Coordinates of C-alpha atoms in Angstrom, one line a residue:
M1 CA -19.0 -17.8 -53.3
I2 CA -19.7 -14.8 -55.5
L3 CA -16.5 -12.9 -56.0
D4 CA -17.3 -9.2 -55.3
S5 CA -14.4 -7.1 -56.4
K6 CA -16.0 -4.0 -54.9
I7 CA -14.9 -1.9 -57.8
P8 CA -16.7 1.5 -57.4
D9 CA -19.0 2.9 -59.9
G10 CA -18.2 6.1 -62.0
P11 CA -15.6 7.3 -64.4
L12 CA -12.3 5.5 -64.1
E13 CA -10.4 8.7 -63.2
K14 CA -12.8 9.4 -60.2
K15 CA -13.2 5.9 -58.9
W16 CA -10.5 6.0 -56.1
D17 CA -11.3 9.5 -55.0
T18 CA -15.0 8.7 -54.9
H19 CA -14.5 5.4 -53.2
R20 CA -12.2 7.0 -50.5
F21 CA -14.9 9.5 -49.7
N22 CA -17.5 6.8 -49.3
L23 CA -15.3 4.6 -47.0
K24 CA -16.2 4.4 -43.3
L25 CA -13.8 6.3 -41.1
V26 CA -12.3 5.4 -37.7
N27 CA -11.8 8.7 -35.8
P28 CA -8.3 9.4 -34.4
S29 CA -9.1 8.7 -30.8
N30 CA -10.6 5.3 -31.7
K31 CA -7.7 4.1 -33.9
R32 CA -5.7 3.2 -30.8
K33 CA -8.4 0.7 -29.9
Y34 CA -7.5 -1.5 -32.8
H35 CA -4.8 -3.9 -33.2
I36 CA -3.4 -4.8 -36.6
I37 CA -0.9 -7.6 -37.4
V38 CA 1.5 -7.1 -40.3
V39 CA 3.4 -10.1 -41.5
G40 CA 6.4 -9.3 -43.7
T41 CA 8.7 -6.3 -43.6
G42 CA 9.7 -5.7 -47.2
L43 CA 8.5 -2.5 -49.0
A44 CA 4.8 -3.3 -48.7
G45 CA 4.9 -4.6 -45.1
S46 CA 7.2 -1.8 -43.7
S47 CA 5.3 0.9 -45.4
A48 CA 2.0 -0.4 -44.2
A49 CA 3.1 -0.9 -40.7
A50 CA 4.7 2.6 -40.5
S51 CA 1.7 4.2 -42.1
L52 CA -0.9 2.5 -39.9
A53 CA 1.1 3.2 -36.8
E54 CA 1.4 6.8 -37.8
L55 CA -2.4 7.1 -38.0
G56 CA -2.6 5.8 -34.5
Y57 CA -3.4 2.1 -34.9
R58 CA -1.6 -0.5 -32.6
V59 CA 0.6 -2.5 -34.9
T60 CA 2.5 -5.8 -34.5
S61 CA 5.1 -6.5 -37.2
F62 CA 6.8 -9.8 -38.0
C63 CA 10.0 -10.3 -39.8
Y64 CA 11.8 -13.7 -40.4
H65 CA 15.0 -12.0 -40.7
E66 CA 16.9 -10.3 -37.8
S67 CA 16.2 -6.9 -39.6
P68 CA 13.8 -5.6 -42.2
R69 CA 16.8 -4.4 -44.1
R70 CA 17.4 -7.9 -45.3
A71 CA 14.0 -8.2 -47.0
H72 CA 14.1 -9.3 -50.7
S73 CA 12.9 -5.9 -51.7
I74 CA 16.6 -4.7 -51.6
A75 CA 17.3 -6.9 -54.6
A76 CA 15.2 -4.7 -56.9
Q77 CA 17.8 -2.8 -58.9
G78 CA 16.4 -0.8 -61.8
G79 CA 13.8 1.7 -60.5
I80 CA 10.3 2.7 -59.8
N81 CA 7.7 4.0 -62.2
A82 CA 5.8 7.2 -61.9
P83 CA 4.3 9.4 -64.7
K84 CA 5.6 12.8 -63.6
N85 CA 6.7 13.6 -67.1
Y86 CA 9.9 15.3 -66.0
P87 CA 11.6 14.5 -69.4
N88 CA 8.6 16.2 -71.1
D89 CA 8.2 13.2 -73.4
N90 CA 4.4 13.2 -73.2
D91 CA 3.9 10.8 -70.2
S92 CA 0.7 10.8 -68.2
V93 CA -1.3 8.9 -65.6
W94 CA -3.4 7.5 -68.5
R95 CA -0.2 6.4 -70.5
L96 CA 1.1 4.5 -67.5
F97 CA -2.2 2.9 -67.0
Y98 CA -2.5 1.9 -70.6
D99 CA 1.1 0.5 -70.7
T100 CA 0.4 -1.5 -67.6
I101 CA -2.8 -3.0 -68.9
K102 CA -1.3 -3.8 -72.3
G103 CA 1.9 -5.1 -70.7
G104 CA -0.2 -7.4 -68.6
D105 CA -1.8 -8.7 -71.8
F106 CA -5.3 -7.4 -70.7
R107 CA -5.6 -9.7 -67.7
A108 CA -5.7 -7.2 -64.9
R109 CA -8.5 -5.1 -63.5
E110 CA -8.7 -1.6 -65.0
A111 CA -9.8 0.1 -61.8
N112 CA -6.9 -1.3 -59.7
V113 CA -4.3 -0.4 -62.5
Y114 CA -5.5 3.1 -62.9
R115 CA -5.4 3.7 -59.1
L116 CA -1.8 2.4 -59.1
A117 CA -0.9 4.8 -61.8
Q118 CA -2.8 7.6 -60.0
V119 CA -1.0 7.3 -56.6
S120 CA 2.5 6.5 -58.1
G121 CA 3.5 10.2 -58.3
S122 CA 2.9 10.5 -54.4
I123 CA 5.3 7.6 -53.8
I124 CA 8.2 9.7 -55.3
D125 CA 7.2 12.7 -53.3
Q126 CA 7.1 10.5 -50.1
C127 CA 10.4 8.9 -50.8
V128 CA 12.2 12.1 -51.7
A129 CA 11.0 13.4 -48.4
Q130 CA 12.4 10.5 -46.6
G131 CA 15.8 11.2 -48.2
V132 CA 15.9 8.4 -50.8
P133 CA 18.9 9.4 -53.0
F134 CA 17.3 9.2 -56.4
A135 CA 19.7 9.9 -59.3
R136 CA 19.6 13.6 -60.4
E137 CA 20.4 15.4 -63.6
Y138 CA 23.2 18.0 -63.7
G139 CA 20.7 20.8 -62.8
G140 CA 19.4 18.9 -59.8
L141 CA 16.1 17.5 -61.0
L142 CA 15.3 13.9 -60.6
D143 CA 16.5 11.8 -63.5
N144 CA 14.4 9.3 -65.4
R145 CA 15.3 6.3 -67.6
S146 CA 13.3 3.9 -69.8
F147 CA 12.1 0.3 -69.0
G148 CA 10.5 -2.4 -71.1
G149 CA 7.0 -2.0 -72.5
A150 CA 7.1 1.8 -72.5
Q151 CA 8.2 4.5 -75.1
V152 CA 8.7 7.1 -72.4
S153 CA 11.2 7.7 -69.6
R154 CA 9.3 7.3 -66.3
T155 CA 11.6 5.2 -64.1
F156 CA 13.1 6.9 -61.2
Y157 CA 16.3 5.1 -59.9
A158 CA 19.2 5.2 -57.5
R159 CA 21.9 3.6 -59.6
G160 CA 21.3 -0.1 -59.5
Q161 CA 20.3 0.0 -55.8
T162 CA 16.8 1.4 -56.0
G163 CA 15.0 -1.3 -54.0
Q164 CA 17.6 -1.0 -51.2
Q165 CA 17.3 2.7 -51.0
L166 CA 13.5 2.6 -51.0
L167 CA 13.5 -0.1 -48.3
L168 CA 15.8 2.1 -46.1
G169 CA 13.3 4.8 -46.4
A170 CA 10.4 2.6 -45.4
Y171 CA 12.6 1.0 -42.6
S172 CA 13.4 4.4 -41.2
A173 CA 9.6 5.2 -41.1
L174 CA 9.0 1.8 -39.4
S175 CA 11.9 2.4 -36.9
R176 CA 10.4 5.7 -35.9
Q177 CA 7.1 4.0 -35.0
I178 CA 8.9 1.2 -33.1
H179 CA 10.8 3.7 -31.1
K180 CA 7.5 5.6 -30.3
G181 CA 6.0 2.3 -29.1
Q182 CA 3.2 2.3 -31.8
V183 CA 4.8 -0.9 -33.5
K184 CA 5.8 -4.0 -31.6
F185 CA 8.4 -5.6 -33.7
Y186 CA 9.4 -9.3 -33.6
D187 CA 12.3 -10.6 -35.6
R188 CA 13.1 -14.2 -36.5
R189 CA 9.4 -15.1 -36.7
D190 CA 8.1 -17.5 -39.3
M191 CA 4.4 -17.3 -39.8
M192 CA 3.0 -20.9 -39.7
D193 CA -0.8 -20.4 -39.8
L194 CA -3.6 -17.9 -40.0
V195 CA -6.2 -18.1 -37.2
V196 CA -9.9 -17.5 -38.3
V197 CA -12.5 -17.0 -35.6
D198 CA -16.2 -16.6 -36.4
G199 CA -15.3 -16.1 -40.0
Q200 CA -12.8 -13.3 -39.3
A201 CA -9.1 -13.3 -39.5
R202 CA -8.1 -12.7 -35.9
G203 CA -4.6 -13.8 -35.4
V204 CA -1.5 -15.7 -36.4
V205 CA 0.7 -18.5 -35.1
V206 CA 4.4 -17.9 -35.7
R207 CA 7.5 -20.0 -35.0
N208 CA 10.3 -18.4 -33.1
M209 CA 13.1 -19.5 -35.4
V210 CA 15.7 -19.2 -32.6
N211 CA 14.2 -21.5 -30.0
G212 CA 11.5 -23.3 -32.1
E213 CA 8.6 -22.3 -29.8
L214 CA 5.2 -21.6 -31.3
E215 CA 3.7 -18.2 -30.4
T216 CA 0.2 -16.9 -31.0
Y217 CA -0.8 -13.3 -31.6
I218 CA -4.3 -11.7 -31.7
G219 CA -5.5 -8.9 -33.7
D220 CA -8.5 -7.2 -35.2
A221 CA -7.2 -7.6 -38.8
V222 CA -4.2 -9.3 -40.4
I223 CA -2.1 -8.0 -43.3
L224 CA 0.1 -10.4 -45.3
A225 CA 2.9 -8.7 -47.2
T226 CA 5.1 -11.8 -47.6
G227 CA 6.3 -11.6 -51.2
G228 CA 6.0 -14.0 -54.1
Y229 CA 6.5 -17.7 -54.7
G230 CA 9.0 -17.9 -57.3
N231 CA 11.3 -20.2 -55.4
V232 CA 8.8 -23.1 -56.1
F233 CA 11.1 -23.4 -59.2
Y234 CA 14.2 -23.8 -56.9
L235 CA 16.4 -21.6 -59.2
S236 CA 15.0 -18.1 -59.3
T237 CA 16.2 -14.6 -58.8
N238 CA 14.5 -14.6 -55.4
A239 CA 16.4 -14.7 -52.1
K240 CA 16.6 -18.3 -50.7
Q241 CA 14.4 -17.6 -47.8
S242 CA 11.6 -16.2 -50.0
N243 CA 8.7 -18.6 -49.7
A244 CA 5.0 -19.1 -50.0
T245 CA 4.1 -20.5 -46.6
A246 CA 2.1 -17.6 -45.3
I247 CA -0.1 -17.1 -48.3
W248 CA -0.5 -20.9 -49.0
R249 CA -1.5 -21.6 -45.3
A250 CA -3.9 -18.7 -45.6
H251 CA -5.2 -20.3 -48.9
K252 CA -5.8 -23.5 -47.0
K253 CA -7.8 -21.6 -44.5
G254 CA -10.2 -20.1 -47.1
A255 CA -8.4 -17.3 -49.0
F256 CA -8.7 -17.9 -52.8
F257 CA -5.5 -18.2 -54.8
A258 CA -5.7 -16.3 -58.1
N259 CA -3.9 -16.9 -61.4
P260 CA -1.1 -19.0 -59.8
C261 CA 0.3 -19.8 -63.3
F262 CA 1.2 -16.2 -64.0
T263 CA 4.8 -16.5 -63.2
Q264 CA 7.3 -14.0 -64.7
I265 CA 10.4 -15.1 -66.4
H266 CA 13.0 -12.2 -66.4
P267 CA 15.1 -12.0 -69.5
T268 CA 18.2 -10.3 -67.9
C269 CA 19.8 -12.8 -65.5
I270 CA 23.3 -14.3 -65.2
P271 CA 23.1 -17.8 -66.8
L272 CA 23.3 -21.0 -64.8
A273 CA 26.9 -22.0 -64.4
S274 CA 26.8 -25.2 -62.3
E275 CA 24.4 -27.8 -61.1
H276 CA 25.5 -26.7 -57.5
Q277 CA 24.0 -23.3 -57.7
S278 CA 21.2 -22.5 -55.2
K279 CA 19.9 -19.3 -56.9
L280 CA 20.3 -17.1 -60.0
T281 CA 21.3 -13.4 -60.1
L282 CA 19.3 -10.7 -61.7
M283 CA 20.9 -8.1 -63.9
S284 CA 18.7 -5.1 -63.9
E285 CA 16.4 -4.5 -66.8
S286 CA 17.7 -1.0 -66.8
L287 CA 20.7 -2.3 -68.6
R288 CA 18.6 -2.8 -71.7
N289 CA 18.4 1.0 -72.0
D290 CA 22.0 1.2 -73.2
G291 CA 22.9 -2.4 -73.8
R292 CA 22.1 -4.2 -77.1
I293 CA 21.1 -7.8 -77.1
W294 CA 22.4 -10.1 -79.8
V295 CA 23.6 -13.6 -80.8
P296 CA 25.6 -14.8 -83.8
K297 CA 23.7 -15.3 -87.0
Q298 CA 25.4 -18.7 -87.6
K299 CA 24.7 -21.8 -85.4
G300 CA 27.4 -22.9 -83.1
D301 CA 29.6 -19.9 -83.5
K302 CA 32.0 -20.1 -80.5
R303 CA 34.3 -17.1 -81.5
N304 CA 35.1 -14.5 -79.0
P305 CA 32.2 -12.0 -79.3
N306 CA 34.6 -9.1 -79.9
D307 CA 35.9 -11.1 -83.0
I308 CA 32.4 -11.5 -84.5
P309 CA 31.9 -8.6 -87.1
M310 CA 28.8 -6.5 -87.0
E311 CA 27.3 -8.0 -90.2
E312 CA 27.5 -11.5 -88.7
R313 CA 25.5 -10.5 -85.5
D314 CA 21.7 -10.7 -85.1
Y315 CA 20.3 -8.0 -82.9
Y316 CA 17.1 -9.9 -83.0
L317 CA 15.0 -7.8 -80.6
E318 CA 15.8 -4.6 -82.7
R319 CA 15.1 -6.6 -86.0
L320 CA 11.7 -8.1 -84.8
Y321 CA 10.5 -5.1 -82.8
P322 CA 11.8 -1.9 -84.3
S323 CA 9.5 0.5 -82.3
F324 CA 10.6 -0.8 -78.9
G325 CA 13.8 -2.6 -79.8
N326 CA 15.6 -3.9 -76.6
L327 CA 12.9 -2.5 -74.4
V328 CA 10.1 -4.9 -75.3
P329 CA 8.4 -6.4 -72.2
R330 CA 10.0 -9.1 -70.2
D331 CA 7.9 -12.0 -71.5
V332 CA 8.6 -11.1 -75.1
A333 CA 12.3 -10.7 -74.5
S334 CA 12.4 -14.0 -72.5
R335 CA 10.7 -16.0 -75.2
R336 CA 12.8 -14.7 -77.9
A337 CA 16.0 -15.5 -76.1
K338 CA 14.8 -19.0 -75.6
E339 CA 13.9 -19.2 -79.3
V340 CA 17.4 -18.2 -80.6
C341 CA 19.0 -20.6 -78.1
D342 CA 16.8 -23.4 -79.3
Q343 CA 17.9 -22.6 -82.8
G344 CA 21.5 -23.4 -81.7
R345 CA 22.6 -19.8 -81.7
G346 CA 23.1 -19.5 -78.0
V347 CA 26.4 -18.4 -76.6
G348 CA 28.6 -19.3 -73.7
P349 CA 29.7 -22.9 -72.5
T350 CA 26.1 -24.1 -72.2
G351 CA 24.7 -22.4 -75.3
L352 CA 21.9 -21.1 -73.1
A353 CA 22.8 -17.4 -73.1
V354 CA 22.7 -14.3 -75.3
Y355 CA 25.0 -11.3 -75.3
L356 CA 24.1 -7.9 -73.6
D357 CA 26.7 -5.6 -75.2
F358 CA 27.6 -2.0 -74.0
A359 CA 30.3 -1.5 -76.7
D360 CA 28.2 1.1 -78.6
A361 CA 27.3 3.0 -75.4
I362 CA 30.9 3.1 -74.2
Q363 CA 32.0 4.3 -77.7
R364 CA 29.2 6.9 -77.8
N365 CA 29.4 8.3 -74.2
G366 CA 32.6 7.0 -72.7
K367 CA 33.2 4.3 -70.0
A368 CA 32.8 6.9 -67.1
W369 CA 29.3 7.7 -68.3
V370 CA 28.3 4.0 -68.2
E371 CA 30.1 3.4 -64.9
E372 CA 28.2 6.3 -63.3
K373 CA 24.8 4.9 -64.3
Y374 CA 25.4 1.1 -64.0
G375 CA 28.8 0.7 -62.2
N376 CA 27.6 -1.5 -59.3
L377 CA 25.9 -3.9 -61.7
F378 CA 29.0 -4.2 -63.7
D379 CA 31.0 -4.8 -60.5
M380 CA 28.4 -7.5 -59.4
Y381 CA 28.6 -9.2 -62.7
Q382 CA 32.4 -9.3 -62.6
R383 CA 32.5 -10.8 -59.0
I384 CA 30.1 -13.5 -60.1
T385 CA 31.5 -14.4 -63.5
G386 CA 35.0 -13.2 -63.4
E387 CA 34.5 -11.3 -66.6
N388 CA 34.9 -7.6 -67.3
A389 CA 31.6 -6.5 -69.0
Y390 CA 33.3 -3.1 -70.0
Q391 CA 35.6 -5.2 -72.3
T392 CA 33.4 -8.2 -73.4
P393 CA 29.6 -8.4 -73.5
M394 CA 27.6 -9.7 -70.6
R395 CA 26.0 -13.1 -71.1
I396 CA 22.4 -13.2 -69.9
Y397 CA 19.5 -15.8 -70.0
P398 CA 15.9 -15.8 -68.7
A399 CA 15.1 -16.9 -65.2
V400 CA 12.1 -17.0 -62.9
H401 CA 11.7 -13.7 -61.2
Y402 CA 8.3 -12.4 -60.1
T403 CA 4.9 -13.9 -59.6
M404 CA 1.8 -12.0 -60.8
G405 CA -0.4 -14.6 -59.3
G406 CA -1.2 -14.5 -55.6
L407 CA -4.1 -14.4 -53.1
W408 CA -7.2 -12.9 -54.6
V409 CA -8.2 -9.5 -53.2
D410 CA -10.9 -7.0 -53.9
Y411 CA -10.4 -3.4 -54.6
N412 CA -9.9 -2.8 -50.8
L413 CA -7.0 -5.4 -50.9
M414 CA -9.1 -7.7 -48.7
S415 CA -9.0 -11.4 -49.4
T416 CA -12.0 -13.8 -49.3
I417 CA -11.4 -14.2 -45.7
P418 CA -12.8 -11.1 -43.9
G419 CA -10.2 -9.1 -42.1
M420 CA -7.2 -10.6 -43.9
F421 CA -5.6 -8.1 -46.3
V422 CA -2.8 -9.0 -48.9
L423 CA -0.3 -6.4 -50.2
G424 CA 2.5 -6.3 -52.7
E425 CA 3.6 -9.4 -54.6
A426 CA 1.6 -11.6 -52.3
N427 CA -1.7 -10.6 -54.0
F428 CA -2.6 -10.9 -57.7
S429 CA -4.2 -7.5 -58.3
D430 CA -2.2 -5.2 -60.5
H431 CA -0.1 -6.8 -63.1
G432 CA -2.2 -9.2 -65.1
A433 CA -0.3 -11.8 -67.0
N434 CA 3.0 -10.0 -67.1
R435 CA 4.6 -7.2 -64.9
L436 CA 6.3 -4.3 -66.6
G437 CA 9.8 -3.5 -65.2
A438 CA 10.0 -1.0 -62.3
S439 CA 6.3 -1.7 -61.3
A440 CA 7.0 -4.0 -58.4
L441 CA 8.3 -1.3 -56.1
M442 CA 5.5 1.0 -57.3
Q443 CA 2.8 -1.6 -56.3
G444 CA 4.4 -2.6 -53.0
L445 CA 4.7 1.1 -51.8
A446 CA 1.3 2.2 -53.3
D447 CA -0.4 -0.6 -51.3
G448 CA 1.5 0.1 -48.1
Y449 CA 1.5 4.0 -48.2
F450 CA -1.5 5.0 -50.1
V451 CA -4.1 2.2 -50.2
I452 CA -4.3 0.1 -47.1
P453 CA -4.3 3.0 -44.6
Y454 CA -7.7 4.0 -46.1
T455 CA -9.3 0.7 -46.9
I456 CA -8.5 -1.2 -43.6
G457 CA -10.4 1.6 -41.7
D458 CA -13.6 0.9 -43.6
Y459 CA -13.3 -2.8 -42.5
L460 CA -12.6 -2.0 -38.8
A461 CA -15.4 0.7 -38.7
A462 CA -18.0 -1.7 -40.2
H463 CA -17.3 -4.7 -38.0
K464 CA -17.6 -5.7 -34.3
F465 CA -14.9 -7.7 -32.7
K466 CA -15.6 -10.2 -29.9
P467 CA -12.9 -10.7 -27.3
V468 CA -10.5 -13.5 -28.4
K469 CA -8.2 -15.4 -26.1
E470 CA -5.1 -17.5 -27.0
D471 CA -6.5 -20.6 -25.2
Q472 CA -9.6 -20.8 -27.3
K473 CA -10.0 -23.7 -29.6
E474 CA -9.1 -21.9 -32.9
F475 CA -5.7 -21.0 -31.6
T476 CA -5.0 -24.3 -29.8
E477 CA -6.1 -26.3 -32.8
A478 CA -3.9 -24.2 -35.1
K479 CA -1.0 -24.8 -32.9
K480 CA -1.6 -28.5 -32.5
A481 CA -1.8 -28.9 -36.3
I482 CA 1.6 -27.2 -36.8
T483 CA 3.1 -29.3 -34.0
D484 CA 1.8 -32.5 -35.4
K485 CA 3.1 -31.6 -38.9
T486 CA 6.5 -30.7 -37.4
E487 CA 6.7 -34.0 -35.5
R488 CA 5.8 -35.9 -38.6
L489 CA 8.5 -34.3 -40.5
M490 CA 11.1 -34.9 -37.8
A491 CA 10.1 -38.5 -37.5
I492 CA 10.5 -39.6 -41.1
R493 CA 14.3 -39.8 -40.9
G494 CA 14.6 -40.7 -44.6
N495 CA 17.6 -40.7 -46.9
R496 CA 17.1 -37.5 -49.0
T497 CA 17.7 -33.9 -48.0
V498 CA 15.1 -31.2 -48.2
D499 CA 17.2 -29.4 -50.9
D500 CA 17.4 -32.6 -52.9
F501 CA 13.6 -32.7 -53.1
H502 CA 13.3 -29.0 -53.8
K503 CA 15.9 -29.3 -56.7
E504 CA 13.8 -32.1 -58.2
L505 CA 10.6 -30.2 -57.9
G506 CA 12.3 -27.2 -59.5
K507 CA 13.5 -29.2 -62.5
I508 CA 9.9 -30.5 -63.1
M509 CA 8.5 -27.0 -62.8
W510 CA 11.1 -25.3 -65.1
E511 CA 10.9 -28.2 -67.7
Y512 CA 7.1 -28.4 -67.9
V513 CA 5.7 -25.3 -66.3
G514 CA 8.4 -22.8 -67.2
M515 CA 8.7 -20.4 -70.2
A516 CA 6.7 -22.6 -72.6
R517 CA 3.9 -25.0 -71.7
N518 CA 1.7 -27.6 -73.3
E519 CA -1.1 -29.9 -72.4
K520 CA 0.9 -33.1 -72.3
G521 CA 3.7 -31.6 -70.3
L522 CA 1.4 -30.0 -67.7
K523 CA -0.5 -33.3 -67.2
K524 CA 2.9 -35.1 -66.8
A525 CA 4.1 -32.4 -64.3
M526 CA 1.0 -32.8 -62.1
T527 CA 1.5 -36.5 -62.0
M528 CA 5.2 -36.2 -61.3
I529 CA 4.7 -33.6 -58.5
A530 CA 2.1 -35.8 -56.8
D531 CA 4.5 -38.7 -56.9
L532 CA 7.4 -36.5 -55.5
R533 CA 5.2 -35.2 -52.7
K534 CA 4.6 -38.9 -51.6
Q535 CA 8.3 -39.6 -51.7
F536 CA 8.9 -36.4 -49.7
W537 CA 6.7 -37.5 -47.0
S538 CA 8.2 -40.9 -46.8
D539 CA 12.0 -40.3 -47.5
V540 CA 13.0 -36.8 -46.4
K541 CA 15.6 -36.3 -43.8
V542 CA 15.3 -33.4 -41.4
P543 CA 18.2 -33.3 -39.0
G544 CA 18.4 -31.5 -35.6
K545 CA 15.6 -30.8 -33.2
A546 CA 12.2 -29.2 -33.5
N547 CA 12.6 -27.0 -30.4
D548 CA 15.8 -25.3 -31.5
L549 CA 17.4 -23.2 -34.2
N550 CA 16.8 -25.5 -37.3
P551 CA 17.0 -24.1 -40.8
E552 CA 16.5 -27.5 -42.2
L553 CA 13.1 -27.7 -40.6
E554 CA 12.2 -24.3 -41.8
K555 CA 13.0 -25.4 -45.3
A556 CA 11.1 -28.7 -44.9
H557 CA 7.9 -26.8 -44.0
R558 CA 8.4 -24.5 -47.1
V559 CA 9.2 -27.3 -49.5
A560 CA 6.1 -29.2 -48.3
D561 CA 4.1 -26.1 -49.3
F562 CA 5.9 -25.8 -52.5
M563 CA 4.9 -29.3 -53.5
E564 CA 1.3 -28.4 -53.2
L565 CA 1.6 -25.1 -54.8
G566 CA 3.6 -26.5 -57.8
E567 CA 0.6 -28.7 -58.6
A568 CA -1.8 -25.8 -58.3
I569 CA 0.4 -23.8 -60.7
A570 CA 0.4 -26.6 -63.3
R571 CA -3.4 -27.1 -62.9
D572 CA -4.1 -23.4 -63.5
A573 CA -1.8 -23.4 -66.5
L574 CA -3.5 -26.5 -67.8
H575 CA -7.0 -25.0 -67.5
R576 CA -6.1 -21.7 -69.2
E577 CA -6.2 -22.9 -72.9
E578 CA -4.8 -19.6 -74.3
S579 CA -1.5 -17.7 -74.3
C580 CA -1.3 -14.4 -72.5
G581 CA 1.7 -12.5 -71.2
C582 CA 4.1 -14.9 -69.4
H583 CA 1.7 -17.8 -69.9
L584 CA 2.7 -19.3 -73.1
R585 CA 0.7 -22.4 -74.2
E586 CA 2.6 -23.8 -77.3
E587 CA -0.9 -24.8 -78.8
H588 CA -1.9 -21.2 -78.7
Q589 CA 0.4 -18.8 -80.7
T590 CA 0.1 -16.5 -83.7
E591 CA 1.9 -17.2 -86.9
E592 CA 4.7 -14.9 -85.7
N593 CA 5.0 -17.1 -82.5
E594 CA 3.4 -14.4 -80.3
A595 CA 1.0 -15.1 -77.4
K596 CA -2.5 -15.7 -78.7
R597 CA -5.2 -14.7 -76.2
N598 CA -8.8 -16.1 -76.1
D599 CA -10.8 -13.2 -74.8
K600 CA -14.1 -14.9 -75.3
K601 CA -13.4 -17.7 -73.0
F602 CA -10.5 -16.5 -70.6
A603 CA -11.0 -12.8 -70.0
Y604 CA -11.3 -13.5 -66.3
V605 CA -9.3 -13.9 -63.1
A606 CA -9.1 -17.7 -62.1
A607 CA -9.6 -17.8 -58.4
W608 CA -9.1 -21.2 -56.8
E609 CA -10.7 -22.5 -53.6
F610 CA -8.7 -25.1 -51.6
N611 CA -10.4 -28.5 -51.5
G612 CA -7.8 -30.7 -49.8
V613 CA -4.2 -31.8 -50.6
G614 CA -4.1 -33.7 -53.9
K615 CA -7.7 -32.9 -54.7
A616 CA -9.0 -30.7 -57.5
P617 CA -9.7 -27.2 -56.1
K618 CA -12.9 -25.3 -57.0
L619 CA -12.6 -22.6 -59.7
H620 CA -14.3 -19.2 -59.2
K621 CA -14.1 -16.6 -62.0
E622 CA -14.0 -12.8 -61.7
E623 CA -14.9 -11.5 -65.1
L624 CA -12.6 -8.7 -66.4
K625 CA -14.4 -5.8 -68.0
F626 CA -12.5 -3.5 -70.4
E627 CA -14.6 -0.3 -70.7
N628 CA -11.6 2.2 -71.1
V629 CA -9.1 0.3 -73.3
H630 CA -9.7 -1.6 -76.5
L631 CA -8.8 -5.3 -76.3
A632 CA -6.2 -6.0 -79.0
Q633 CA -3.4 -8.3 -80.0
R634 CA -0.3 -6.9 -78.3
S635 CA 2.2 -5.4 -80.7
Y636 CA 5.6 -3.9 -80.0
K637 CA 6.7 -3.6 -83.6

């Protein structure tokens, strides 16, 4: 298959406007004839469902929680980017575009990134109109703060609750459409498969998580907005129910999976405290605005941090990157934290942590000032660690956070399966090899509010849709395959729990496919994952019944998918013999231990076509053309 990204011709600044004009339209009275299925109710899913219903389409929305308010989008703390230049510090659409391309280490499409920057200002206007309580300056104007990878303040925020407040705005818009009857909403539904009829995505099979029944739903187009796959590592900042089943099952039905190895490690997380932990907690990157990161200069220094004098501290990010200091991009900060810990200068009981210190900010501006900006984050840190970060520095360490890889989509956000669109973190499109902070919320809402409402109409207007019934073979075969897989899982009655297998998979992934990778380790990981997958299918124990409320069965399906996805991540990392962004191959570094790209061989999107479990997938390449930015070694010094 030739990957046609459908990037429009013309100047970068005019591509999106020209493209929108050339898209086919569905007139208002015809919109009610079309039925669109939206899976996922986070920022991307809720905003898309609400926007499409507002236009007049009939929408069915699926959520695996009891309410969209529990989507993982609420966990985003720090803010959302938009180049409105309110601080008058020389920001612009072009500067946001350039920072995002550079931050992604030149592995993203120019056209998609520019569109993202272009529409981001409208997101702020939309959310303010919805009543999102963004922070404001004394005079009443919206406030901005800085984030990693930028030298301007363009991040709008609501204390440390930005994701939650934005989701409440999208949820209110969705609720309005549910009340009007334009959206049929189903909670506690877990998508188990995509149904393709005559080459078009025409429906989904979901499991009712309360009674275990399989249900089929038919539509003219399907939108997946189901988030990322970071939980393949077991320990991550993701909510425990975040998973990859929807996009992985769609991948097995023909949707190409792009750049799966681009997995972001966030530098500002509370360190692992126990083997019994089930997840890690993110401390917002916004803390790096006013907190200073350091470790002792001497190895094994176990003194209380307040007893270590200034001259015996290494503020290593400020030393190595004087232009950006503590606000270097996440991949850079994460690797440097690992480096100083590997040198034996890590802090805390495990030695796998660095300090994030607010003493200077408190001395300069007072505790009340810090509390007003970051108070809920300090409270959260104290509840989890029992330590008061106003009095002693926070301890942080990198952890798996966001996945830049995802299902391949074209400029219209459509996958390689006609009629199946993918939004937000579930697609690969906007962040390249490393996402800048405060850009996840930006992409999710851009896709849902300001891209898909235009592009999906072009698909619907250009295609004819034959009547489809639930009893035809494509639906019955999909349901039978799910039932057979469920019965197989229930029948094993082995000796190991699902979580036990998931933990072992996570350890393999973190050890060999984590912050730093090499050829030997990646090959070993692929072998180990394949062996673990065989053990899973012979020794897993799933208690309870299939036709009942059964969280262990839900996890078993998800971990089965993670086993296959983990191998795909390792394979993609092995094939990409370069370092770029979050993907650090130890064999490919500069003399200063920075990521060393190979633009001649790897300036492309790696889109993988499924070829069977345990079999090598087929690689398709989308060449990346850089006509507006100059390819260069990233520097934040």
